[in-house]
XYZ file of C-alpha atoms in Angstrom:
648
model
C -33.238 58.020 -52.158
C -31.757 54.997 -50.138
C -32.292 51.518 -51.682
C -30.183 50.021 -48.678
C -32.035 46.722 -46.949
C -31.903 46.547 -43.687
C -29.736 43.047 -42.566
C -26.437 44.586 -44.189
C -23.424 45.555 -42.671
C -20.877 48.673 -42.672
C -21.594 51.894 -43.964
C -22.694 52.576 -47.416
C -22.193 56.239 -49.084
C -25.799 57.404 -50.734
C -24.688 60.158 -52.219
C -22.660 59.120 -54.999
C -19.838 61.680 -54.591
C -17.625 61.812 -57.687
C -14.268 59.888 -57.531
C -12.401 63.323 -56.883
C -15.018 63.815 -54.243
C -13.498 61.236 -52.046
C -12.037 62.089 -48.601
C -8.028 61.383 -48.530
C -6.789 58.765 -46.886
C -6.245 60.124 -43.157
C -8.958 62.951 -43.050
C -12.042 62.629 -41.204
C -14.614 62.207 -43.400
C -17.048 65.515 -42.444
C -20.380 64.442 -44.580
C -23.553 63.545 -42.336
C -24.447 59.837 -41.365
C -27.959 58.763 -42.065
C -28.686 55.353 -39.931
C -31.074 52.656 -41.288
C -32.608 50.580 -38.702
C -32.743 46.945 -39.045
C -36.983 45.938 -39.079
C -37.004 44.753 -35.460
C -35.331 47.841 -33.916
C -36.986 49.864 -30.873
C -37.107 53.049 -29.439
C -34.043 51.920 -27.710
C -31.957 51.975 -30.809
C -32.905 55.742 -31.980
C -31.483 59.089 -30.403
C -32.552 62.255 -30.453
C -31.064 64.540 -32.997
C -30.082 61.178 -35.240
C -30.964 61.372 -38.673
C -32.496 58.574 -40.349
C -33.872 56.897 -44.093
C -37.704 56.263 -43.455
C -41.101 55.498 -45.276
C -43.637 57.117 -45.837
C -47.073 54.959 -44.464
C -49.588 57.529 -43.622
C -50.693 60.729 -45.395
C -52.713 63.561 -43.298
C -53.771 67.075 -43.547
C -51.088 68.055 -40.761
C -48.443 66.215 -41.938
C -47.025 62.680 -42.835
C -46.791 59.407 -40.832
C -43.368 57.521 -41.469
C -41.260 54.114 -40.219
C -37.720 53.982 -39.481
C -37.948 50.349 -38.711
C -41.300 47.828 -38.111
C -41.371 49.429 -34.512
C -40.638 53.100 -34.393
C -42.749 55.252 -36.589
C -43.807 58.854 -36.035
C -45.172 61.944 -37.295
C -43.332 64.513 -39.676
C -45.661 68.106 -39.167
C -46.416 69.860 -42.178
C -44.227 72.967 -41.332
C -41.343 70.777 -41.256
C -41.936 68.810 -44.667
C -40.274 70.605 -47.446
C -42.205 68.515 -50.313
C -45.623 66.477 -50.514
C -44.944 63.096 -50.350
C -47.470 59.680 -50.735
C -47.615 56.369 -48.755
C -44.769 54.308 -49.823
C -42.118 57.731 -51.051
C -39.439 57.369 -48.975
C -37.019 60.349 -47.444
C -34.652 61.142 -44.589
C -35.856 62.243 -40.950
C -34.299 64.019 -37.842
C -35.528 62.846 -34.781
C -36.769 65.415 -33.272
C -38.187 64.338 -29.747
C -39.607 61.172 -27.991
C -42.328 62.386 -25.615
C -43.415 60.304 -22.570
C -46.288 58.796 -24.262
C -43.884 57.546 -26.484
C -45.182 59.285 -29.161
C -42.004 60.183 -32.020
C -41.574 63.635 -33.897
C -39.375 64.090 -36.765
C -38.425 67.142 -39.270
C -37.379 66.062 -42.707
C -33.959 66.455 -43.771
C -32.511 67.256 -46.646
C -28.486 66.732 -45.995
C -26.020 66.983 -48.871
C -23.449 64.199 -49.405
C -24.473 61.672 -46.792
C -23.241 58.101 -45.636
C -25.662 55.584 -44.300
C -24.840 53.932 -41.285
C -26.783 50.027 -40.816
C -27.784 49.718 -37.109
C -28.732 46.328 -35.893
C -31.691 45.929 -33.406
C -29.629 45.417 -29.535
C -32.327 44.303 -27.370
C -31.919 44.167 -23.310
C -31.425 40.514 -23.020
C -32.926 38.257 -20.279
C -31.622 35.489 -18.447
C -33.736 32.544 -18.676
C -33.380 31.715 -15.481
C -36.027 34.373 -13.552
C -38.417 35.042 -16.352
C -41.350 36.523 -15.112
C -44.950 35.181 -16.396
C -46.577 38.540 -17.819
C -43.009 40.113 -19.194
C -42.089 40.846 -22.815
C -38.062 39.840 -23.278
C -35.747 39.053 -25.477
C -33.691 35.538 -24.588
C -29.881 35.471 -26.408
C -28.589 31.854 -25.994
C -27.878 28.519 -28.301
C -30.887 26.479 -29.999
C -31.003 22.847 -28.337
C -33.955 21.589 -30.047
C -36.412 22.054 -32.864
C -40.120 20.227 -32.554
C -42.473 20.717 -35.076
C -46.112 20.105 -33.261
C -49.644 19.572 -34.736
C -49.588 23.421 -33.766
C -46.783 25.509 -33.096
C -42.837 24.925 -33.908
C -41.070 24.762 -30.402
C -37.776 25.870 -29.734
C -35.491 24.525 -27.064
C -33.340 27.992 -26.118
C -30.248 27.685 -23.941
C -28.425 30.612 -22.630
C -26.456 28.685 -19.550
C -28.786 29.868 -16.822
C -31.209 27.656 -18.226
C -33.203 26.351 -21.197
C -36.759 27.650 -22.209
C -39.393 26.013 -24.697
C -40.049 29.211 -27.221
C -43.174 28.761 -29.496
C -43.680 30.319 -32.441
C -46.681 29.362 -34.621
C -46.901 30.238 -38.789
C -50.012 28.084 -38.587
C -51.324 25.111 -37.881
C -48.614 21.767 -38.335
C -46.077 24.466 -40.414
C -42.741 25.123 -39.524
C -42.164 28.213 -38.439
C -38.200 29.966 -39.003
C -37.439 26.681 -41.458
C -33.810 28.047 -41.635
C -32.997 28.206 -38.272
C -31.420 24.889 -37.123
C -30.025 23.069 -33.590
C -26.727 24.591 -32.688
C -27.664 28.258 -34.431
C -27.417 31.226 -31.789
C -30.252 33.811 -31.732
C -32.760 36.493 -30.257
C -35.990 35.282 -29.491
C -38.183 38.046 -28.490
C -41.617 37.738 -26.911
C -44.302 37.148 -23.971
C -43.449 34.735 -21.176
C -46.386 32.381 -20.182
C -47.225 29.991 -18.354
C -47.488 26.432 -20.173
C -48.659 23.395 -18.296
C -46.648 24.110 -15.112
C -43.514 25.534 -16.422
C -42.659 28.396 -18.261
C -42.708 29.107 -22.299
C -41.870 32.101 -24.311
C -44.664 33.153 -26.734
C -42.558 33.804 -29.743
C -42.736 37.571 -31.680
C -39.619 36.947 -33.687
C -36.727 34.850 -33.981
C -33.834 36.135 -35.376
C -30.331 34.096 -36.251
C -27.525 35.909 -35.413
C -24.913 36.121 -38.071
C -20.942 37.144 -38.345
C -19.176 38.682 -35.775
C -22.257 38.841 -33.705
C -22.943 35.002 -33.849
C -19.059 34.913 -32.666
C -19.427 37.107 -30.006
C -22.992 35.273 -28.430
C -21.001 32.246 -28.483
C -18.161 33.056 -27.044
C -20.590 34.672 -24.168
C -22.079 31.437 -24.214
C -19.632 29.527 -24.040
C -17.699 31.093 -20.862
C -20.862 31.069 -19.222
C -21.434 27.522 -19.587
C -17.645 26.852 -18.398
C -18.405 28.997 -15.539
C -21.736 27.217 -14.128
C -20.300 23.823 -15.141
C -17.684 24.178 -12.522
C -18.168 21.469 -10.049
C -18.665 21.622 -6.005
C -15.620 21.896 -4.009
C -16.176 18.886 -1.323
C -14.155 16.812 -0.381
C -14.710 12.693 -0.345
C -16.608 11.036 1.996
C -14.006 9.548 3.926
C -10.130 10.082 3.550
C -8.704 7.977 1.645
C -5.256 7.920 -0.429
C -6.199 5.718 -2.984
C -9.138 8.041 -4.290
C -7.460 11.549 -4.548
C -5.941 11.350 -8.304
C -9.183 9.377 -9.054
C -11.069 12.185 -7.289
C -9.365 14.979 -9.945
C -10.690 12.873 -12.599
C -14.383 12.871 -11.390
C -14.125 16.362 -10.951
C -13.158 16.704 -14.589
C -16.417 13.875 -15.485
C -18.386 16.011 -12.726
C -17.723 19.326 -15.059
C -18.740 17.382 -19.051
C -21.671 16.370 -17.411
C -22.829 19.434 -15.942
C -22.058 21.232 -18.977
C -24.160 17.984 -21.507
C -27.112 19.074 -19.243
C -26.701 23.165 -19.032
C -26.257 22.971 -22.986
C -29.500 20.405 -22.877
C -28.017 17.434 -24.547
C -29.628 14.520 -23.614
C -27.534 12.209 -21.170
C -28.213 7.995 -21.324
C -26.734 6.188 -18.714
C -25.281 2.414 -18.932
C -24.774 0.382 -15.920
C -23.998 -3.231 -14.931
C -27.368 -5.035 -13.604
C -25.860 -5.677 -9.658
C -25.242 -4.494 -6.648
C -22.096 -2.104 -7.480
C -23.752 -0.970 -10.358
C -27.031 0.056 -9.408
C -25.387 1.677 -6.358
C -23.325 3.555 -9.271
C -26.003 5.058 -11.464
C -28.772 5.927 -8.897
C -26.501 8.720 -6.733
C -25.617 9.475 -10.481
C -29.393 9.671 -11.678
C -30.691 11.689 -8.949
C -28.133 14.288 -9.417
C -28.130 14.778 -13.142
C -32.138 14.847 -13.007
C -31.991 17.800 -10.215
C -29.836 19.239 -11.739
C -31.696 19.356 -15.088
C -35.138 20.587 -13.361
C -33.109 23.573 -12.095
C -31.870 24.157 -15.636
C -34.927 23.847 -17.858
C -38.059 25.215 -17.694
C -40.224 22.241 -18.419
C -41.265 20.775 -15.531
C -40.786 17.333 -17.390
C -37.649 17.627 -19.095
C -35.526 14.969 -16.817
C -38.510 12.200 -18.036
C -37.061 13.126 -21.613
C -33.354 14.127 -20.854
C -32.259 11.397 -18.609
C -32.696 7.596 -19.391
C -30.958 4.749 -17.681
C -30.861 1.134 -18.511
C -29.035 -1.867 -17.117
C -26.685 -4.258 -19.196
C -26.700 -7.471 -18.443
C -22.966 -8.138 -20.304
C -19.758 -7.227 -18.791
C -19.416 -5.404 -21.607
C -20.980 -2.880 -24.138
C -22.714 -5.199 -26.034
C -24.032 -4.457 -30.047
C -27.954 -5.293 -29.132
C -27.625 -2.664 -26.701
C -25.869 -0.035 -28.705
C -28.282 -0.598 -31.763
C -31.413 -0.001 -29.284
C -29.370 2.851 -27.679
C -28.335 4.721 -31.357
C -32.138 3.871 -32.888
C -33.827 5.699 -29.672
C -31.427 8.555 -29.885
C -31.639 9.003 -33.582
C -35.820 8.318 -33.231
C -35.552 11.513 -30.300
C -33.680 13.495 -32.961
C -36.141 12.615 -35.769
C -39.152 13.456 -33.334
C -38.526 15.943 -30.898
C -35.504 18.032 -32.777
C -33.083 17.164 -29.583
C -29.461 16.934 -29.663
C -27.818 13.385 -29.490
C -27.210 12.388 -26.418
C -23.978 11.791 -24.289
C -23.627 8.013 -23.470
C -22.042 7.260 -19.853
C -21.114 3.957 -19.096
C -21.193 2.995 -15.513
C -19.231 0.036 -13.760
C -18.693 -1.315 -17.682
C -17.288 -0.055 -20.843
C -12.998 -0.427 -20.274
C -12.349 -3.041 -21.866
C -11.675 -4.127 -25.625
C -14.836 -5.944 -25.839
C -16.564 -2.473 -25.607
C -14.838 -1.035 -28.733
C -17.271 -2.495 -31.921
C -20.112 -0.537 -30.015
C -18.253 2.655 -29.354
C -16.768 2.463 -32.760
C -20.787 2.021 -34.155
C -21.455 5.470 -32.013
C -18.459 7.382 -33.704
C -20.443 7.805 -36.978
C -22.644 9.925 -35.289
C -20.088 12.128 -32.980
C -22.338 10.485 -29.591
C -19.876 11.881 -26.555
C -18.988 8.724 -24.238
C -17.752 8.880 -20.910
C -16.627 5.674 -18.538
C -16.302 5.190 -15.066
C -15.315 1.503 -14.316
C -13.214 -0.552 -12.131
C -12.584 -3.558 -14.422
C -9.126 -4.026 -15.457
C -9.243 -1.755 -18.661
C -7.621 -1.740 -21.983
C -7.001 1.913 -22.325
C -4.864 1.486 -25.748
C -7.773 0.386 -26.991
C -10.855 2.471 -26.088
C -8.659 6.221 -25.182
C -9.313 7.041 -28.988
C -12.948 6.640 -28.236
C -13.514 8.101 -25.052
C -14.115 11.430 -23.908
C -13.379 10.872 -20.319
C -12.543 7.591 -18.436
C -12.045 7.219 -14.919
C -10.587 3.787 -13.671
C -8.484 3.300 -11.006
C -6.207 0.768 -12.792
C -5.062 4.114 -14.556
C -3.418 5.650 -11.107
C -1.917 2.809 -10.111
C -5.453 0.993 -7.952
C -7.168 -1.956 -8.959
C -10.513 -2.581 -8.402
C -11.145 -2.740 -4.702
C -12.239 1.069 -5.674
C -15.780 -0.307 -6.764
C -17.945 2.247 -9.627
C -20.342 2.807 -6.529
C -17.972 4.553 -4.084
C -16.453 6.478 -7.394
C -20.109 7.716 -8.629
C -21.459 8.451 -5.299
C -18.559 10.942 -5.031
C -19.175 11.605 -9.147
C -22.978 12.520 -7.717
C -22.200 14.927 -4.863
C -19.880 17.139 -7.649
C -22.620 17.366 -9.473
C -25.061 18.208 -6.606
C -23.463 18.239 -3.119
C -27.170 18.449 -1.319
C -27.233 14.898 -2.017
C -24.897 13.859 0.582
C -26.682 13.240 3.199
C -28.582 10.955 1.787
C -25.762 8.869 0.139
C -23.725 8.178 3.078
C -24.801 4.436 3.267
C -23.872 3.447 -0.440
C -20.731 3.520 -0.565
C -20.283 0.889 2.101
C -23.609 -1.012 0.380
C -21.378 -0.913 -3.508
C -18.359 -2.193 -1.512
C -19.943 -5.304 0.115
C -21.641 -5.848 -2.609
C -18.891 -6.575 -4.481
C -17.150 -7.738 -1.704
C -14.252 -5.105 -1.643
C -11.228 -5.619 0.795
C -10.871 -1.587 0.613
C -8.744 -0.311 3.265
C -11.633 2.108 3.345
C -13.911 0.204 4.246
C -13.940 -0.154 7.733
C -14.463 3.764 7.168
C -17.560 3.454 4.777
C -18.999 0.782 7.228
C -18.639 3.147 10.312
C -20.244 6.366 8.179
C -22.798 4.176 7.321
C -23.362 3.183 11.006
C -23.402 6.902 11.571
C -26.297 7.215 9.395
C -28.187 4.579 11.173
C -27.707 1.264 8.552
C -26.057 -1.869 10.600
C -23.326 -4.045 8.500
C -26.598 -6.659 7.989
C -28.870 -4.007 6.964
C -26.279 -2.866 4.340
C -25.972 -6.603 3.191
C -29.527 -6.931 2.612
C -29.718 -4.029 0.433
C -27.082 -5.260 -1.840
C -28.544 -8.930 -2.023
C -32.023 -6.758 -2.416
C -30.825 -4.675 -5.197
C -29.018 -7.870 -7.211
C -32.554 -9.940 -6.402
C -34.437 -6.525 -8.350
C -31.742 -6.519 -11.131
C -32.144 -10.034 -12.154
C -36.239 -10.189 -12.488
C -36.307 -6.488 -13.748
C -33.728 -7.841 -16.873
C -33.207 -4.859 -18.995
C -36.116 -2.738 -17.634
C -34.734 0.286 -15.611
C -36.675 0.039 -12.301
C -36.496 3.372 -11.452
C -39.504 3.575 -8.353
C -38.260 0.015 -7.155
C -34.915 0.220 -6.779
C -34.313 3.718 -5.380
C -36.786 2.227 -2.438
C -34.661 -0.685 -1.987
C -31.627 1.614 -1.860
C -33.123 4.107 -0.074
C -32.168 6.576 -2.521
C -34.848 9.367 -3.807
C -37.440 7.026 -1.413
C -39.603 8.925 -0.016
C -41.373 6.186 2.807
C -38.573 4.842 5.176
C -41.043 2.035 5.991
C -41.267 0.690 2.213
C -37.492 0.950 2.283
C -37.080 -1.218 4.885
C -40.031 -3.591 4.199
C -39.019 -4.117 0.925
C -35.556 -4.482 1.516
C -36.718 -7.312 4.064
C -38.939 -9.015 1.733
C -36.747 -9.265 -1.268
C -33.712 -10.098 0.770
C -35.550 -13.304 1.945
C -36.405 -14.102 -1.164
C -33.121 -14.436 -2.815
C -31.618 -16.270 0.328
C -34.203 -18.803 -0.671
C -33.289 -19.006 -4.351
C -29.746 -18.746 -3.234
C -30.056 -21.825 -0.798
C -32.045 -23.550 -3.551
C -30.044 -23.499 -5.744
C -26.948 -24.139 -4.125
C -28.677 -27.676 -2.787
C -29.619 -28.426 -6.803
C -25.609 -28.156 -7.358
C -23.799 -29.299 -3.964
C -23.560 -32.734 -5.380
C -22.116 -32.527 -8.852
C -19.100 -30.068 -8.123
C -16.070 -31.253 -8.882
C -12.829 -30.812 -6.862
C -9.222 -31.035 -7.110
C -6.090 -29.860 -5.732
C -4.112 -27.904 -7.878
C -0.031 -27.837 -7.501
C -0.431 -24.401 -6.162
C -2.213 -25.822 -2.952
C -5.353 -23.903 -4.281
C -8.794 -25.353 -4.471
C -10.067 -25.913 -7.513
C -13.821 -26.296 -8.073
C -16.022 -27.170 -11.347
C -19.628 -26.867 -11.777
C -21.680 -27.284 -14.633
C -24.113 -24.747 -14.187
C -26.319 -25.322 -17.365
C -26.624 -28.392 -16.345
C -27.034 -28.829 -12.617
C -28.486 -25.473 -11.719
C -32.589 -24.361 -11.996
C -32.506 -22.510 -15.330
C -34.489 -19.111 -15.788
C -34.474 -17.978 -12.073
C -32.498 -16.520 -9.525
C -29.611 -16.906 -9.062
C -28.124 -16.967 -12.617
C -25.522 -18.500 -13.608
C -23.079 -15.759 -12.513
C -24.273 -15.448 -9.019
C -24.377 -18.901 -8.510
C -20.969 -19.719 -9.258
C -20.034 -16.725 -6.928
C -22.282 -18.510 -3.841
C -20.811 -21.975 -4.602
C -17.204 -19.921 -4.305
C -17.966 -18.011 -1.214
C -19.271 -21.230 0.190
C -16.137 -23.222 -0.481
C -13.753 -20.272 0.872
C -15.410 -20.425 4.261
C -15.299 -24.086 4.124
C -11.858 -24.380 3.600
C -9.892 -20.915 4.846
C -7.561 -21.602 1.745
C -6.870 -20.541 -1.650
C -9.833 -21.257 -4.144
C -11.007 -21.284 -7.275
C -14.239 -21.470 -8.977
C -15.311 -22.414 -12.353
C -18.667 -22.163 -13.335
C -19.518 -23.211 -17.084
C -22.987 -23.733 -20.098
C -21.928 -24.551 -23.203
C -20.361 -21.556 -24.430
C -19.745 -19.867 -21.369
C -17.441 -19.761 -18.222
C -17.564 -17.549 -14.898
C -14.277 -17.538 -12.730
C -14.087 -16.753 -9.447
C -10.930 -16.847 -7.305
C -10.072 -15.953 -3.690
C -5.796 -16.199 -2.739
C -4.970 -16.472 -6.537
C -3.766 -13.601 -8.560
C -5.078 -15.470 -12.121
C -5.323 -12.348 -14.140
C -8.200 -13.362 -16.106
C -7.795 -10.199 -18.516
C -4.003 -11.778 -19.415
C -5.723 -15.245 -19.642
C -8.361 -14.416 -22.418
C -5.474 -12.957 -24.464
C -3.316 -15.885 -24.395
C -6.423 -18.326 -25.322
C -6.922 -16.566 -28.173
C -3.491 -16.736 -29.350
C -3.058 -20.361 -28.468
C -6.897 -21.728 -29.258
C -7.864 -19.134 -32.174
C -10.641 -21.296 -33.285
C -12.747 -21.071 -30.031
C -13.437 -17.913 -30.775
C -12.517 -16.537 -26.552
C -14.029 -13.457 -25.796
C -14.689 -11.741 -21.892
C -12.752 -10.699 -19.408
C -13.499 -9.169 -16.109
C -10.837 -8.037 -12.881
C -7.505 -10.118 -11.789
C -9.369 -12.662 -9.864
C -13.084 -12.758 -11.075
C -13.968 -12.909 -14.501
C -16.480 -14.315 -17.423
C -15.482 -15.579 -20.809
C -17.259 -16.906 -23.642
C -15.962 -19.175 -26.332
C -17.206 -21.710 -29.258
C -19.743 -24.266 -28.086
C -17.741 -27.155 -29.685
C -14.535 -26.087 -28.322
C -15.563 -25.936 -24.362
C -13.273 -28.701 -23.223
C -10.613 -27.068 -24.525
C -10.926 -23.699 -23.088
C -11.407 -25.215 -20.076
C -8.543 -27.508 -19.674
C -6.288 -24.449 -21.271
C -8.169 -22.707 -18.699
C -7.409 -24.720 -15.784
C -3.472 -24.988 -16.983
C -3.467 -21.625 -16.502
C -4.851 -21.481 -13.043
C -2.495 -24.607 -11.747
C 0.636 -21.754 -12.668
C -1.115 -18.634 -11.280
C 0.499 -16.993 -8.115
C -0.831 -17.329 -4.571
C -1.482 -13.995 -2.883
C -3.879 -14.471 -0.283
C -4.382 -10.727 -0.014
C -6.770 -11.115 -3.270
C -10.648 -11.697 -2.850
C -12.905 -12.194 -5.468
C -15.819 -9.226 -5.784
C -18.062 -8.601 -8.541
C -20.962 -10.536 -9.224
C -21.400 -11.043 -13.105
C -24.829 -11.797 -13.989
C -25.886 -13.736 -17.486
């Protein structure tokens, strides 16, 4: 009798043939084949006419009850049994007939040298996406997440169309399938259901797949995911030279982060706390949330797979990667996720980002940029899985992170357009872009029904609601005030009002507390030079901050005089540069005060004309007279304009 477990491979010969017995090498080898079923095979894994190893599990006056696996069992008639067997013997059937009932008939057979042939359990697979409450399936796809409950163990299932919550219970608070891990590939048979608005599969069994079948679900898998990840053809906004290499590269950002959500790896999202920013990461929110709806089943999987969070730093800083790494490890300690992808928005190109990225390497966290500060790319490349700046085709940063992720956004989801045909124009004035697109994002705006003032009091509303919201994310508040994912027109526009008059106030407040202590000079150049100690003359703890002040004294002083200017606005350890008709190349600046003033300690950078650095408190007058050196030799090009607003 067979011994042969079912979960092996190949084909085993039973009947121990002699060695002269065996077939030469070419000939067909003529002796019978007698399958064993793996436990979990059907009746759609058995034949008619096959023969087959069973066990015995029922004796009766008419004949004998046996398995060929845990699912198909049937009855052997007395006039075909050629010996009297007992619950447990085991012996070799021929199927002999299904009937429609689905009742199964077998004769005993009794075949003379024999080979046994393992067959594996092939179940009709379902797509996740279109399960049907009521159905029994089988779901073939990637495990994305293991949560161990006071109940049940639930398994996060991804098979490309989507990703579905499987539970499987041992009992109460016990793991159930302890080997089977994140990243396995497997069967998970059972009842679809319907769990607290979305849709869970009642778990039967759970099976790993192993060897060349493991390699052949993943390389299904795999394609599929390639295939749906494939972003929207659509073309920009507006046409614009400038943006079609940059355009490739968002399509290639557009595709990693479709695929992070259709494999359900969580996605956190980094973004400068202004205007540009904010006008970045919400197009960019509201697609990769829709987008992960469509793909999982939970009905609340974008609260858990989506987070965003300002920075206040022009730069990654290492507070905000430690709280970033401790709540992704904490999600993989609690819920069984994946880690997530980090994307940093309108930050993260600079050298100055590199200690945190290098702090997320030791855990393989994906990172993606898109930025429009002047970037180091020697030194973050090695870190980055995809970076899109336009200093790396040859543009500088009157391309502002808004216009790029609004465009990022409609790859991902193209339905969104419609509604995002204003912020572009709002990112650009915002950060004050001379474009020559912009005249073209002002007029699509226009045709969308926002005036030039209306899109200026979004941006100063959406800098006001960055500063008092500090690291907090904001979601409800500042989608209103963009008029993003807002569903009340009204609110949009009465909030916009009301927090646009606000920070006029506080602007105008706090440009009277300074007027009188700025300090002027005329550089060599013919530029303006003005100095403000902002620590000391400005309202602390309110709006403006020290960044956006400097930036109103500046665009105060440009009006004023219609020449060249430059703005210096300094604490104790801190500077923010602003510059209008001078190409000062603030990235190039912080490099050579480092060489020549090692001691202070000079960290920051920023664009070619606007800029923050920070240095050692006791060394301040030195920065800023090396500082100020360095601005008396910098080139006038009046075609330059300062833009972003740095907040601190």
């Amino acid at each position: 009798m067979s011994e042969h477990t079912a979960g092996d491979s190949g084909t085993r010969d039973d009947s121990s043939p002699e060695p002269d017995a065996v077939m030469a090498e070419g000939k067909r080898d003529s002796r019978d084949v007698v399958r064993d079923l793996a436990p979990d095979c059907t009746l759609e894994d058995v034949e008619t006419g096959a023969l087959y190893h069973a066990a015995v599990n029922g004796v009766v006056e008419y004949g004998v009850f046996v398995d060929v696996s845990d699912a198909v069992s049937g009855l052997v008639h007395e006039s075909n049994l050629e010996g009297e067997y007992a619950v447990g013997d085991r012996l070799i059937v021929r199927l002999t007939e299904v009937k429609e009932n689905g009742d199964v008939a077998f004769d005993e057979a009794s075949p003379g040298g024999y080979t046994t042939e393992i067959v594996e359990h092939e179940p009709t697979i379902s797509r996740v996406r279109g399960l049907v409450p009521g159905d029994e399936v089988t779901v073939e796809g990637e495990v994305v997440q293991t949560k161990q409950t006071g109940g049940p163990t639930i398994f996060g299932v991804a098979d490309a169309s989507g990703v579905v919550s499987c539970a499987a219970f041992e009992e109460a608070g016990v793991r159930a399938y302890p080997a089977v891990e994140v990243g396995d590939m497997v069967h998970v048979s059972g009842t679809v259901e319907t769990r607290e608005g979305g849709l869970q599969l009642e778990v039967d069994s759970l099976k790993p797949l192993s060897g060349d079948r493991a390699e052949e679900a993943r390389t299904t898998f795999e394609a599929a995911l390639e295939e749906r990840a494939e972003p929207a053809d659509v073309d920009p906004l507006v046409e614009w030279e400038a943006f079609e290499s940059i355009h490739d590269d968002l399509r290639e950002l557009a595709r990693l982060l479709r695929r992070t959500v259709l494999a359900g790896r969580p996605i956190r999202v980094r973004h400068h706390a202004d205007g540009d920013g904010m006008c970045a990461a919400i197009p960019v929110q509201l697609a990769l949330e829709r987008l992960v709806r469509e793909v999982h089943e939970d009905p609340d999987a974008s609260q858990h797979l989506f987070k965003r969070l300002p920075s206040k730093a022009p730069y990654y800083e290492m507070e905000d990667v430690t709280r970033d790494l401790n709540f992704a490890l904490e999600g993989r300690a609690r819920h069984g996720r994946k880690l997530p992808l980090l994307l940093m928005l309108d930050n993260g190109s600079t050298e100055e980002d590199v200690p945190a990225y290098e702090n997320l390497t030791h855990y393989d966290i994906p990172i993606a940029v898109v930025d429009h500060h002047h970037p180091d790319p020697d030194a973050v490349a090695p870190l980055l899985d995809a970076h899109v700046n336009p200093y790396l085709h040859g543009e500088d940063y009157r391309v502002t992170t808004g216009m790029m992720c609004v465009e990022l956004a409609r790859l991902i989801d193209p339905s969104l357009t419609e509604e995002l045909e204003h912020v572009p124009a709002v990112a650009g004035l915002s950060d004050r872009s001379k474009a020559e697109a912009m005249d073209d994002y002002v007029e699509l705006a226009a045709e969308a029904g926002y005036g030039k003032e209306d899109l200026l009091d979004i941006g100063e509303a959406l800098d006001y609601a960055a500063h008092w919201l500090r690291y907090s994310e904001g979601k409800t508040l500042v989608n209103d005030a963009l008029n993003v994912g807002c569903d009340d027109p009204e609110r949009h526009e009465e909030l916009v009002e009301f927090l646009a008059e606000r920070a006029e106030r506080d602007v105008d407040r706090q440009l009277e507390a300074v007027d009188d202590h700025v300090e002027h000079e005329r550089l060599a150049s013919g530029a303006h030079l003005y100095r403000i100690d902002v620590d000391e003359y400005a309202h602390r703890f309110t709006y403006p901050a020290p960044g956006k002040t400097t930036g109103e004294l500046h665009d105060t002083r440009v009006q004023e005089t219609g020449d060249p200017v430059i703005t210096i606005g300094y604490g104790p350890d801190f500077a923010v540069l602003r510059s209008d008709g001078v190409r000062l190349d603030i990235p190039t600046m912080v490099t050579e005060l480092n060489e020549e003033l090692p001691e202070a300690g000079v960290s920051g950078g920023g664009h070619l004309v606007v800029g923050s650095i920070k240095f050692v408190k006791g060394r301040r007058e030195a920065v800023i007279d090396a500082l100020v050196g360095k601005m008396a030799e910098a080139e006038i090009d009046e075609s330059l304009s300062s833009t972003a607003v740095i907040d601190d």
